[in-house]
Tab-separated table of C-alpha atoms in Angstrom:
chain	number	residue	atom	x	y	z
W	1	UNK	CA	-9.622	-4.444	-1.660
W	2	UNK	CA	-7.829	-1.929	-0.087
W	3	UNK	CA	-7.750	-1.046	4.032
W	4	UNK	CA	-7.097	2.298	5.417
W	5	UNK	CA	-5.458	3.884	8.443
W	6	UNK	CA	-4.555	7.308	8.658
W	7	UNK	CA	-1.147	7.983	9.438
W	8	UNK	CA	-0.432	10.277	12.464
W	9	UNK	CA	2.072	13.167	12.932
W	10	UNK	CA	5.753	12.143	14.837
W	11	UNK	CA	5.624	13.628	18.091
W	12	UNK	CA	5.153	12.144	21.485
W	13	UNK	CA	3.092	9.541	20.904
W	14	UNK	CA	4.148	6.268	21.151
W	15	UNK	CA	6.843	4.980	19.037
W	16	UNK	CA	5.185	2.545	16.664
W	17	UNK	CA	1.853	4.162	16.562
W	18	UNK	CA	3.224	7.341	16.083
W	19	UNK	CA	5.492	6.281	12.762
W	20	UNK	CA	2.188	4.781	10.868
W	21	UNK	CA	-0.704	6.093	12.493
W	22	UNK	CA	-2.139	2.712	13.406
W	23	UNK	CA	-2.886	1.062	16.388
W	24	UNK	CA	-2.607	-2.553	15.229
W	25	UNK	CA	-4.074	-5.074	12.798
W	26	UNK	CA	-6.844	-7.580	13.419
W	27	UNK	CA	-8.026	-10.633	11.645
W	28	UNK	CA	-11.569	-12.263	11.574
W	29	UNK	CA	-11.370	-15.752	12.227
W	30	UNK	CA	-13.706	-18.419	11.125
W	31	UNK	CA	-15.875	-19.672	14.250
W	32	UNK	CA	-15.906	-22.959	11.835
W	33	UNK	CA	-12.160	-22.810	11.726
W	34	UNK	CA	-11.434	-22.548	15.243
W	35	UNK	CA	-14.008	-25.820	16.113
W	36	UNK	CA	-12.125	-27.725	13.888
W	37	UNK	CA	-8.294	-26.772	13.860
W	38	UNK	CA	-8.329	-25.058	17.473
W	39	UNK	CA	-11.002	-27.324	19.676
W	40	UNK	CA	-9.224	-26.501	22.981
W	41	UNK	CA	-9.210	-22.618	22.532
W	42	UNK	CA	-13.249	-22.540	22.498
W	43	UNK	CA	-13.273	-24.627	25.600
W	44	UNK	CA	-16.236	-26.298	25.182
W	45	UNK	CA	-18.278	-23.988	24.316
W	46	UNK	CA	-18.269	-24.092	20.254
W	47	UNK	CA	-21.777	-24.313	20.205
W	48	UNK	CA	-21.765	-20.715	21.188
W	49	UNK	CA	-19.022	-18.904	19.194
W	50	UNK	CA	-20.368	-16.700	16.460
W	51	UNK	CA	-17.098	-14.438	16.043
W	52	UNK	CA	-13.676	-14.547	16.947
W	53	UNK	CA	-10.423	-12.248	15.502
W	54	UNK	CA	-6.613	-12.309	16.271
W	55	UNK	CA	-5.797	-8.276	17.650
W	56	UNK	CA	-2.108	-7.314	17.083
W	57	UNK	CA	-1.194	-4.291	19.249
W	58	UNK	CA	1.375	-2.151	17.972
W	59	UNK	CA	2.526	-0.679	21.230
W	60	UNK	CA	2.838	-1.880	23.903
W	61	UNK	CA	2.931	-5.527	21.375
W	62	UNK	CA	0.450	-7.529	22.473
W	63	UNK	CA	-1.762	-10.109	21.056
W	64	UNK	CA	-5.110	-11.035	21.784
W	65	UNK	CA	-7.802	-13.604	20.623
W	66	UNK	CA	-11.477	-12.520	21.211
W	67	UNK	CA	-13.755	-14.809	21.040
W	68	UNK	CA	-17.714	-13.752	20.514
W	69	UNK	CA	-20.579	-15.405	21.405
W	70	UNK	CA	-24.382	-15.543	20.925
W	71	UNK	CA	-24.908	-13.639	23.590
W	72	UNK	CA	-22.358	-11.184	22.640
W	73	UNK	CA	-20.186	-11.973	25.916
W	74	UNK	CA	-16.469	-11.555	25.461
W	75	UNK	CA	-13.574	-13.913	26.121
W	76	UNK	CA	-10.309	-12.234	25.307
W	77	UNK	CA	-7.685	-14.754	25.687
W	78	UNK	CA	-3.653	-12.778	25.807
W	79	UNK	CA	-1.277	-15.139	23.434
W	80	UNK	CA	2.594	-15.435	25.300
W	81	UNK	CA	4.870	-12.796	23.196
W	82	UNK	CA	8.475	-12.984	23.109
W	83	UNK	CA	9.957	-9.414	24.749
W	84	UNK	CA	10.586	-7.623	21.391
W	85	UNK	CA	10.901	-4.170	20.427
W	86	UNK	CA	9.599	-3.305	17.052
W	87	UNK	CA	11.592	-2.581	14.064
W	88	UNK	CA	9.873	0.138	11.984
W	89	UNK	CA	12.026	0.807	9.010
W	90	UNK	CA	10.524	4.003	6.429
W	91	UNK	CA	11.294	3.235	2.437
W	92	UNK	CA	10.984	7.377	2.005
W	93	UNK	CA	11.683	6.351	-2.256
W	94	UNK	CA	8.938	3.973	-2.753
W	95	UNK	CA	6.295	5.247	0.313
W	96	UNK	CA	6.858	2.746	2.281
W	97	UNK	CA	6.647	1.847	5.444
W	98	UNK	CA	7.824	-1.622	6.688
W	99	UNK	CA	7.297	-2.890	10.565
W	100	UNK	CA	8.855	-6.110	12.158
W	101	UNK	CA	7.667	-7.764	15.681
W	102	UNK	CA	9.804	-10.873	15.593
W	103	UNK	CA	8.123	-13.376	16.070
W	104	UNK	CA	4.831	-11.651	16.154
W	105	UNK	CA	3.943	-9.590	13.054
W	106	UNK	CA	5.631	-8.618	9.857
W	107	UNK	CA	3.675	-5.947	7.973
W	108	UNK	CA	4.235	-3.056	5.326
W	109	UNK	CA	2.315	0.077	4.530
W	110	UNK	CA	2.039	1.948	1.459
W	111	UNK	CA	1.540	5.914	2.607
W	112	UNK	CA	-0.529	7.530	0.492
W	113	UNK	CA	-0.819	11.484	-0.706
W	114	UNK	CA	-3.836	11.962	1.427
W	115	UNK	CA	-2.220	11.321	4.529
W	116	UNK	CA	-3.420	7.764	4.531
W	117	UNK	CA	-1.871	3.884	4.531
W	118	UNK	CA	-2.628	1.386	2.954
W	119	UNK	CA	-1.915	-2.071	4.501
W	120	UNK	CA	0.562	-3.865	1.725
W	121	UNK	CA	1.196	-7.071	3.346
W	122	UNK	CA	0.565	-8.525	7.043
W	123	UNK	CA	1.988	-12.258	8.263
W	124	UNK	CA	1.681	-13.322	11.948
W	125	UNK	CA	3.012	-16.628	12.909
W	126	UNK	CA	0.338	-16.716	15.708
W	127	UNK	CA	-2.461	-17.975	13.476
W	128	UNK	CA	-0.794	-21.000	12.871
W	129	UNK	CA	0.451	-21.233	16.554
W	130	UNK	CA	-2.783	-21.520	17.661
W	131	UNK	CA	-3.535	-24.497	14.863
W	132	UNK	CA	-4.921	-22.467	11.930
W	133	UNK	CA	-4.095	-23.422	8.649
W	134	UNK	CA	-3.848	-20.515	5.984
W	135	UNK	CA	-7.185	-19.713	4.483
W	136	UNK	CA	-9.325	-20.361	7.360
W	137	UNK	CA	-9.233	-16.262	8.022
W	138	UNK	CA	-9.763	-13.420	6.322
W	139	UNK	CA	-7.231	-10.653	5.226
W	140	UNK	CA	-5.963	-8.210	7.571
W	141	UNK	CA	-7.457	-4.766	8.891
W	142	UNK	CA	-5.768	-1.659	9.981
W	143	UNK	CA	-6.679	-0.718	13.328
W	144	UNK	CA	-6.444	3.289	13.599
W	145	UNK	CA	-5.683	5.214	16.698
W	146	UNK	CA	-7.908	5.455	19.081
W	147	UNK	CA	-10.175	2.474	17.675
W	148	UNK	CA	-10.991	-0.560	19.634
């Protein structure tokens, strides 16, 4: 399966968002997961989760875990980040585009002739800060520009 982002023109936009056209990336997260790996994050109130995603914000980096419930209220929950500047480094041979938060998100993007990326690869260490074993979410989306 293959996820999308356009990729935006250099220019004065911001730094990271400008070089790949996306905003971030953003996994969905297992409510079943989180109630048993994460208790403490749901805060008593598993009983009620129906959705929850990790959101990886390019620029500023940020990192954010939503949590959904029945009702559809919010809880967005900010995850400590160390003070990093991104590392966005373009493979102009193979299409490539490669991006490096330490400590926060490695990813790569394939650019495509239509304008487009394709998300290669994605790893945050945050998942498994917050007491998620691997398979417990699903694989990464591009978050455009402009999209919440």
């Amino acid at each position: 399966m293959t996820r999308q982002a356009t990729i935006a023109d250099s220019g004065p936009a911001r730094q990271v968002a400008g070089a790949c056209g996306v905003r971030g990336v953003r996994w969905r997260i297992s409510p079943d997961a989180l109630r048993a790996y994460a208790p403490a994050i749901v805060n008593g109130r598993s009983a009620e989760l129906t959705a929850a995603e990790l959101f990886i914000d390019l620029d500023p980096p940020r990192a954010v875990l939503v949590l959904i419930s029945a009702r559809g209220d919010r809880a967005e929950h900010a995850l400590p980040l160390a003070a990093a500047a991104p590392e966005i480094v373009r493979d102009e041979p193979r299409g490539l585009l490669h991006i490096d938060l330490p400590g926060v998100l490695a990813m790569c993007l394939r650019a495509n002739g239509d304008r487009r990326a394709a998300l290669v690869y994605a790893h945050t260490p945050l998942l498994a800060a917050i007491g998620l074993p691997g398979g417990v979410y699903d694989v990464p989306v591009l978050v455009e520009n402009g999209v919440d």
